[in-house]
Amino acid sequence: MPELSLVVPCFNESEVIDAFHATLTGVLERSGVEFEICYVDDGSDDGTRAALRRIAAADPRARYTAFSRNFGKESAMLAGLRMAAGDAVVVMDADLQHPPALVPRMVELYRGGHDQVVARRDRAGDGVIRTALSQLYYRLVRRCAEVEIADGEGDFRLLSRRAVDALLALPESNRFSKGLFSWIGFDTVGFPYENVQRAAGRSKWGGRRLVNYGIDGLLSFNSRPLRLAVHTGLWLFVSALAYALWIVVNVVTDGVETPGYATLIAVIVGLSGVQIATLGIVGEYVGRIYHETKRRPHYVVRETGGGPEEGASARRPVAPRLGEKRW
Ligand code: UDP
Ligand code: MG
């Protein structure tokens, strides 16, 4: 069993995957740590799968699992964690934005007794607007969520075997790893590194995908938005009562006044907005419950390969067997 497993989700990374593999193996060979690399092809359509097949055939330390379609990075990471057999696992991106050179340092901290080692990137080179929005978002999450999620702490981290097992034991199908990493606890240490731009290819996170990811993060770890909706509703109800009372008093003292059409419209529109927003929040939670109750698997495997005895080396099964719990 290797000391270290590296989990690498890949989606359309054919332009950079060979460079990534060469850099990573170079760094790890120099550090002397015994390792395996678990690639997960998240339904790429650009030849990434063929590249992984080639890499796995040439290098016995590399294995891969390929999905039948794109299931998203969260599912890919989960598949990788299930594949990993090492005593410690590092999750990293394939685009060289998570510098392989930092891995030996993470391993050193792990040997020092930490269960999670987080490399935290700064935001150098990111757009001004994106940086500002991210900071605003993390402030919101810190206020709402019941877990600690820090700006810049992404998925580039090392997890000890017991931390990985804790993660794999979590049953939810809506997985928001940033929250889950924090939820499992254990000794965590971090160190900052300078942000690097992608070596080649394009980022898969457009505006809409990022916003959806953000909503997932906010809703996955608390029911405070629901509470907020209730508070807003109550508060509005009380103010409406007070306003009505004020009108009655006015009518009694000054007689009938011409009613303010604009005010009325404003109130109706305002309240409708609040109602729709509240319904939306409730709907999100109901949708999540629906999603969880279906108990669908997180992904479907198309093929696996590589490893010392081609395909037979995984400590735990990558695809759930029939009749087995599906998470
Ligand atoms: N990724 C994935 N599935 C997806 C989107 C991305 O496995 O649906 C992988 C991608 O190949 C990369 C990592 O997740 O290794 C981070 O993606 P990307 O670099 O596009 O994100 P960014 O660094 O821009 O946040
Ligand atoms: Mg990237």
Short mmCIF file of C-alpha atoms and ligand atoms in Angstrom, two decimals:
data_model
loop_
_atom_site.label_atom_id
_atom_site.label_comp_id
_atom_site.label_asym_id
_atom_site.label_seq_id
_atom_site.Cartn_x
_atom_site.Cartn_y
_atom_site.Cartn_z
CA MET A 1 0.00 0.00 0.00
CA PRO A 2 1.54 3.34 -0.99
CA GLU A 3 2.07 6.04 1.61
CA LEU A 4 0.50 8.69 -0.58
CA SER A 5 -2.37 8.67 -3.09
CA LEU A 6 -3.02 11.62 -5.36
CA VAL A 7 -6.57 12.17 -6.52
CA VAL A 8 -6.86 14.17 -9.72
CA PRO A 9 -10.25 15.00 -11.26
CA CYS A 10 -9.89 15.79 -14.98
CA PHE A 11 -12.43 17.28 -17.32
CA ASN A 12 -11.21 18.15 -20.81
CA GLU A 13 -7.60 18.50 -19.74
CA SER A 14 -5.92 16.82 -22.72
CA GLU A 15 -3.76 19.90 -23.36
CA VAL A 16 -2.14 19.78 -19.95
CA ILE A 17 -2.49 16.25 -18.58
CA ASP A 18 0.85 14.94 -19.89
CA ALA A 19 2.74 17.94 -18.53
CA PHE A 20 0.92 17.52 -15.24
CA HIS A 21 1.82 13.84 -14.93
CA ALA A 22 5.45 14.48 -15.78
CA THR A 23 5.78 17.36 -13.31
CA LEU A 24 4.04 15.53 -10.50
CA THR A 25 5.95 12.27 -10.84
CA GLY A 26 9.21 14.24 -11.13
CA VAL A 27 8.56 16.09 -7.87
CA LEU A 28 7.45 12.96 -6.00
CA GLU A 29 10.35 10.83 -7.20
CA ARG A 30 12.75 13.44 -5.94
CA SER A 31 11.02 13.55 -2.55
CA GLY A 32 11.32 9.77 -2.18
CA VAL A 33 7.75 9.20 -1.06
CA GLU A 34 6.00 6.07 -2.27
CA PHE A 35 2.90 7.11 -4.22
CA GLU A 36 0.08 6.23 -6.60
CA ILE A 37 -1.96 8.58 -8.77
CA CYS A 38 -5.72 8.12 -9.13
CA TYR A 39 -7.01 10.00 -12.14
CA VAL A 40 -10.73 10.44 -12.63
CA ASP A 41 -11.94 11.39 -16.09
CA ASP A 42 -15.17 13.29 -15.58
CA GLY A 43 -16.72 12.51 -18.96
CA SER A 44 -14.27 14.51 -21.09
CA ASP A 45 -14.86 14.68 -24.83
CA ASP A 46 -11.44 15.91 -25.91
CA GLY A 47 -9.21 12.85 -25.69
CA THR A 48 -8.41 13.11 -21.99
CA ARG A 49 -9.58 9.51 -21.54
CA ALA A 50 -7.22 8.24 -24.21
CA ALA A 51 -4.40 10.24 -22.62
CA LEU A 52 -5.12 8.69 -19.23
CA ARG A 53 -5.23 5.22 -20.75
CA ARG A 54 -1.82 5.88 -22.24
CA ILE A 55 -0.42 7.30 -19.00
CA ALA A 56 -1.75 4.37 -16.97
CA ALA A 57 -0.32 1.85 -19.42
CA ALA A 58 3.11 3.45 -19.27
CA ASP A 59 3.28 4.11 -15.54
CA PRO A 60 2.24 1.40 -13.04
CA ARG A 61 1.79 4.03 -10.34
CA ALA A 62 -1.09 5.61 -12.26
CA ARG A 63 -4.66 4.32 -12.36
CA TYR A 64 -7.78 5.88 -13.77
CA THR A 65 -11.55 5.73 -13.62
CA ALA A 66 -13.61 7.24 -16.42
CA PHE A 67 -17.21 8.37 -16.02
CA SER A 68 -19.92 7.76 -18.59
CA ARG A 69 -20.61 11.52 -18.79
CA ASN A 70 -19.74 14.73 -16.97
CA PHE A 71 -20.89 14.39 -13.36
CA GLY A 72 -19.08 17.40 -11.92
CA LYS A 73 -15.92 17.83 -9.90
CA GLU A 74 -17.52 16.85 -6.60
CA SER A 75 -18.44 13.42 -7.95
CA ALA A 76 -15.02 13.04 -9.54
CA MET A 77 -13.32 13.78 -6.23
CA LEU A 78 -15.53 11.27 -4.48
CA ALA A 79 -14.64 8.57 -7.01
CA GLY A 80 -10.96 9.42 -6.56
CA LEU A 81 -11.18 9.21 -2.78
CA ARG A 82 -12.85 5.81 -3.11
CA MET A 83 -10.05 4.63 -5.43
CA ALA A 84 -7.25 5.89 -3.21
CA ALA A 85 -5.52 3.23 -1.15
CA GLY A 86 -2.78 5.34 0.43
CA ASP A 87 -2.32 6.26 4.09
CA ALA A 88 -2.66 9.87 3.07
CA VAL A 89 -4.49 11.37 0.11
CA VAL A 90 -3.83 14.63 -1.71
CA VAL A 91 -6.62 16.06 -3.86
CA MET A 92 -5.42 18.35 -6.62
CA ASP A 93 -6.45 19.88 -9.97
CA ALA A 94 -4.97 18.65 -13.23
CA ASP A 95 -4.28 22.10 -14.68
CA LEU A 96 -1.08 22.77 -12.65
CA GLN A 97 -2.85 25.53 -10.73
CA HIS A 98 -2.18 23.45 -7.64
CA PRO A 99 1.63 23.37 -7.79
CA PRO A 100 2.95 19.78 -7.43
CA ALA A 101 6.05 21.28 -5.79
CA LEU A 102 3.98 21.89 -2.65
CA VAL A 103 3.04 18.23 -2.17
CA PRO A 104 6.27 17.19 -0.33
CA ARG A 105 5.69 20.00 2.14
CA MET A 106 2.16 18.77 2.73
CA VAL A 107 3.46 15.26 3.33
CA GLU A 108 5.97 16.60 5.84
CA LEU A 109 3.22 18.35 7.79
CA TYR A 110 1.16 15.15 7.64
CA ARG A 111 4.07 13.17 9.07
CA GLY A 112 4.17 15.78 11.82
CA GLY A 113 0.78 14.50 12.93
CA HIS A 114 -1.81 16.62 11.14
CA ASP A 115 -4.89 15.03 9.60
CA GLN A 116 -5.64 17.78 7.10
CA VAL A 117 -3.10 19.99 5.40
CA VAL A 118 -4.57 22.79 3.36
CA ALA A 119 -2.73 24.87 0.79
CA ARG A 120 -4.45 28.24 0.68
CA ARG A 121 -4.06 30.32 -2.45
CA ASP A 122 -4.03 34.07 -2.57
CA ARG A 123 -6.01 35.85 -5.26
CA ALA A 124 -3.15 37.30 -7.31
CA GLY A 125 -4.06 37.47 -11.00
CA ASP A 126 -7.81 37.03 -10.47
CA GLY A 127 -10.16 39.66 -11.87
CA VAL A 128 -11.08 42.53 -9.54
CA ILE A 129 -14.81 41.85 -9.75
CA ARG A 130 -14.43 38.13 -9.19
CA THR A 131 -12.21 38.75 -6.16
CA ALA A 132 -14.67 41.23 -4.67
CA LEU A 133 -17.63 38.91 -5.24
CA SER A 134 -15.75 35.97 -3.75
CA GLN A 135 -14.86 37.95 -0.65
CA LEU A 136 -18.46 39.07 -0.23
CA TYR A 137 -19.63 35.51 -0.64
CA TYR A 138 -17.25 34.09 1.95
CA ARG A 139 -18.34 36.76 4.42
CA LEU A 140 -21.95 35.70 3.86
CA VAL A 141 -21.07 32.01 4.28
CA ARG A 142 -19.17 32.73 7.48
CA ARG A 143 -22.25 34.43 8.91
CA CYS A 144 -24.73 31.79 7.81
CA ALA A 145 -23.11 28.41 7.64
CA GLU A 146 -22.43 26.25 10.64
CA VAL A 147 -19.04 25.22 9.31
CA GLU A 148 -15.92 27.30 8.79
CA ILE A 149 -15.07 27.92 5.12
CA ALA A 150 -12.15 30.21 4.41
CA ASP A 151 -11.50 32.26 1.30
CA GLY A 152 -8.88 30.65 -0.92
CA GLU A 153 -9.06 27.28 0.81
CA GLY A 154 -10.04 25.13 -2.10
CA ASP A 155 -9.81 21.46 -2.75
CA PHE A 156 -6.03 21.36 -2.78
CA ARG A 157 -5.39 19.51 0.44
CA LEU A 158 -3.95 16.44 2.07
CA LEU A 159 -6.21 14.17 4.10
CA SER A 160 -5.11 11.39 6.44
CA ARG A 161 -6.65 7.95 6.05
CA ARG A 162 -9.04 8.49 8.93
CA ALA A 163 -10.13 11.85 7.49
CA VAL A 164 -10.80 10.19 4.12
CA ASP A 165 -12.77 7.42 5.78
CA ALA A 166 -14.81 10.02 7.66
CA LEU A 167 -15.56 11.81 4.38
CA LEU A 168 -16.55 8.60 2.63
CA ALA A 169 -18.89 7.75 5.48
CA LEU A 170 -20.97 10.88 4.89
CA PRO A 171 -24.11 9.83 3.10
CA GLU A 172 -25.34 12.98 1.38
CA SER A 173 -25.68 13.08 -2.35
CA ASN A 174 -25.50 16.88 -2.51
CA ARG A 175 -21.82 17.09 -1.86
CA PHE A 176 -20.17 20.43 -1.15
CA SER A 177 -16.63 19.37 -0.32
CA LYS A 178 -15.44 22.68 1.07
CA GLY A 179 -18.05 22.32 3.79
CA LEU A 180 -17.57 18.59 4.27
CA PHE A 181 -13.80 18.98 4.75
CA SER A 182 -14.50 21.43 7.53
CA TRP A 183 -17.37 19.42 9.00
CA ILE A 184 -15.30 16.28 9.63
CA GLY A 185 -12.91 18.25 11.83
CA PHE A 186 -9.51 16.79 12.89
CA ASP A 187 -6.26 18.71 13.25
CA THR A 188 -5.97 21.05 10.31
CA VAL A 189 -3.00 23.16 9.34
CA GLY A 190 -2.61 25.40 6.35
CA PHE A 191 -0.02 27.39 4.51
CA PRO A 192 -0.48 30.03 1.83
CA TYR A 193 0.85 29.84 -1.72
CA GLU A 194 0.91 32.23 -4.60
CA ASN A 195 -1.94 31.81 -7.06
CA VAL A 196 -0.88 30.33 -10.41
CA GLN A 197 -2.79 30.64 -13.64
CA ARG A 198 -3.88 27.53 -15.54
CA ALA A 199 -1.04 26.01 -17.63
CA ALA A 200 -3.26 25.30 -20.67
CA GLY A 201 -6.89 24.78 -21.58
CA ARG A 202 -9.86 26.71 -20.20
CA SER A 203 -11.51 26.99 -16.79
CA LYS A 204 -14.77 25.07 -16.61
CA TRP A 205 -16.35 27.43 -14.12
CA GLY A 206 -18.36 30.06 -15.91
CA GLY A 207 -20.47 32.66 -14.12
CA ARG A 208 -23.64 30.60 -13.86
CA ARG A 209 -21.84 27.48 -12.68
CA LEU A 210 -20.06 29.48 -9.98
CA VAL A 211 -23.33 31.05 -8.77
CA ASN A 212 -24.96 27.61 -8.57
CA TYR A 213 -21.96 26.27 -6.70
CA GLY A 214 -22.26 29.21 -4.31
CA ILE A 215 -25.95 28.52 -3.65
CA ASP A 216 -25.09 24.87 -2.96
CA GLY A 217 -22.52 25.96 -0.43
CA LEU A 218 -24.90 28.28 1.37
CA LEU A 219 -27.74 25.81 1.57
CA SER A 220 -25.79 22.60 2.22
CA PHE A 221 -24.77 23.40 5.72
CA ASN A 222 -27.60 25.18 7.44
CA SER A 223 -31.27 25.96 7.57
CA ARG A 224 -30.72 29.61 8.37
CA PRO A 225 -32.11 30.91 5.07
CA LEU A 226 -35.41 29.27 6.03
CA ARG A 227 -35.25 30.95 9.43
CA LEU A 228 -34.48 34.25 7.74
CA ALA A 229 -37.54 33.87 5.52
CA VAL A 230 -39.74 33.27 8.57
CA HIS A 231 -38.28 36.30 10.35
CA THR A 232 -38.79 38.55 7.33
CA GLY A 233 -42.36 37.35 6.95
CA LEU A 234 -43.19 37.96 10.60
CA TRP A 235 -41.57 41.35 10.58
CA LEU A 236 -43.50 42.38 7.47
CA PHE A 237 -46.74 41.12 8.99
CA VAL A 238 -46.24 43.19 12.14
CA SER A 239 -45.37 46.31 10.14
CA ALA A 240 -48.46 45.78 7.97
CA LEU A 241 -50.59 45.56 11.12
CA ALA A 242 -49.07 48.75 12.48
CA TYR A 243 -49.65 50.48 9.17
CA ALA A 244 -53.31 49.38 9.11
CA LEU A 245 -53.77 50.63 12.65
CA TRP A 246 -52.24 53.94 11.67
CA ILE A 247 -54.70 54.26 8.74
CA VAL A 248 -57.65 53.52 11.04
CA VAL A 249 -56.50 56.15 13.53
CA ASN A 250 -56.04 58.61 10.67
CA VAL A 251 -59.55 57.97 9.32
CA VAL A 252 -61.03 58.44 12.79
CA THR A 253 -59.21 61.70 13.48
CA ASP A 254 -59.01 63.35 10.00
CA GLY A 255 -61.75 61.61 7.99
CA VAL A 256 -61.20 59.68 4.74
CA GLU A 257 -58.07 60.54 2.80
CA THR A 258 -57.37 59.85 -0.88
CA PRO A 259 -55.61 56.52 -0.78
CA GLY A 260 -52.08 56.43 -2.16
CA TYR A 261 -52.14 54.27 -5.24
CA ALA A 262 -48.36 54.28 -5.54
CA THR A 263 -47.92 53.13 -1.96
CA LEU A 264 -50.35 50.29 -2.52
CA ILE A 265 -48.58 49.07 -5.61
CA ALA A 266 -45.24 49.36 -3.87
CA VAL A 267 -46.45 47.27 -0.97
CA ILE A 268 -47.96 44.61 -3.23
CA VAL A 269 -44.89 44.34 -5.39
CA GLY A 270 -42.59 44.31 -2.38
CA LEU A 271 -44.55 41.60 -0.64
CA SER A 272 -44.80 39.48 -3.78
CA GLY A 273 -41.04 39.68 -4.06
CA VAL A 274 -40.59 38.49 -0.52
CA GLN A 275 -43.08 35.68 -1.06
CA ILE A 276 -41.47 34.46 -4.22
CA ALA A 277 -38.04 34.57 -2.62
CA THR A 278 -39.30 32.65 0.38
CA LEU A 279 -40.98 30.07 -1.81
CA GLY A 280 -37.75 29.75 -3.73
CA ILE A 281 -35.80 29.04 -0.56
CA VAL A 282 -38.34 26.49 0.62
CA GLY A 283 -38.34 24.95 -2.85
CA GLU A 284 -34.55 24.61 -2.77
CA TYR A 285 -34.72 22.61 0.43
CA VAL A 286 -37.61 20.48 -0.80
CA GLY A 287 -35.67 19.83 -3.99
CA ARG A 288 -32.70 18.74 -1.94
CA ILE A 289 -34.84 16.35 0.09
CA TYR A 290 -36.24 14.92 -3.14
CA HIS A 291 -32.75 14.54 -4.52
CA GLU A 292 -31.50 12.79 -1.38
CA THR A 293 -34.44 10.39 -1.22
CA LYS A 294 -33.81 9.12 -4.74
CA ARG A 295 -30.46 7.79 -3.56
CA ARG A 296 -28.99 7.81 -7.00
CA PRO A 297 -25.31 6.96 -7.22
CA HIS A 298 -23.03 9.97 -7.62
CA TYR A 299 -21.67 8.79 -10.94
CA VAL A 300 -21.62 5.98 -13.45
CA VAL A 301 -18.30 4.40 -14.38
CA ARG A 302 -17.50 3.75 -18.02
CA GLU A 303 -14.13 2.09 -17.57
CA THR A 304 -11.22 1.77 -15.18
CA GLY A 305 -7.64 0.85 -15.82
CA GLY A 306 -4.02 0.91 -14.80
CA GLY A 307 -2.25 0.02 -11.60
CA PRO A 308 0.22 -2.77 -10.82
CA GLU A 309 -2.25 -5.53 -11.75
CA GLU A 310 -4.34 -3.70 -14.27
CA GLY A 311 -7.66 -2.72 -12.74
CA ALA A 312 -7.55 -5.03 -9.73
CA SER A 313 -5.67 -2.85 -7.32
CA ALA A 314 -8.36 -0.69 -5.75
CA ARG A 315 -8.72 -1.31 -2.04
CA ARG A 316 -12.39 -0.48 -2.14
CA PRO A 317 -14.67 -0.95 -5.16
CA VAL A 318 -14.94 2.12 -7.31
CA ALA A 319 -18.41 1.45 -8.61
CA PRO A 320 -21.03 0.43 -6.08
CA ARG A 321 -22.02 -3.19 -6.47
CA LEU A 322 -25.64 -4.14 -6.76
CA GLY A 323 -27.35 -4.43 -3.41
CA GLU A 324 -24.62 -2.45 -1.71
CA LYS A 325 -25.37 0.89 -0.11
CA ARG A 326 -24.88 3.35 -2.87
CA TRP A 327 -22.79 5.95 -1.10
N1 UDP B 1 -13.19 19.45 -13.22
C1 UDP B 1 -13.89 18.24 -13.23
N2 UDP B 1 -15.21 18.24 -13.60
C2 UDP B 1 -15.87 19.38 -13.96
C3 UDP B 1 -15.16 20.60 -13.93
C4 UDP B 1 -13.82 20.60 -13.56
O1 UDP B 1 -13.35 17.19 -12.89
O2 UDP B 1 -17.05 19.31 -14.30
C5 UDP B 1 -11.76 19.45 -12.82
C6 UDP B 1 -10.83 20.10 -13.84
O3 UDP B 1 -10.38 19.17 -14.78
C7 UDP B 1 -9.70 20.56 -12.94
C8 UDP B 1 -10.40 20.93 -11.65
O4 UDP B 1 -11.64 20.23 -11.67
O5 UDP B 1 -8.75 19.54 -12.69
C9 UDP B 1 -10.63 22.41 -11.52
O6 UDP B 1 -11.30 22.91 -12.65
P1 UDP B 1 -10.93 24.29 -13.33
O7 UDP B 1 -9.46 24.44 -13.44
O8 UDP B 1 -11.74 24.40 -14.57
O9 UDP B 1 -11.49 25.30 -12.23
P2 UDP B 1 -10.82 26.67 -11.73
O10 UDP B 1 -9.39 26.35 -11.40
O11 UDP B 1 -10.95 27.63 -12.84
O12 UDP B 1 -11.62 27.03 -10.51
MG MG B 2 -8.07 25.53 -12.57
#
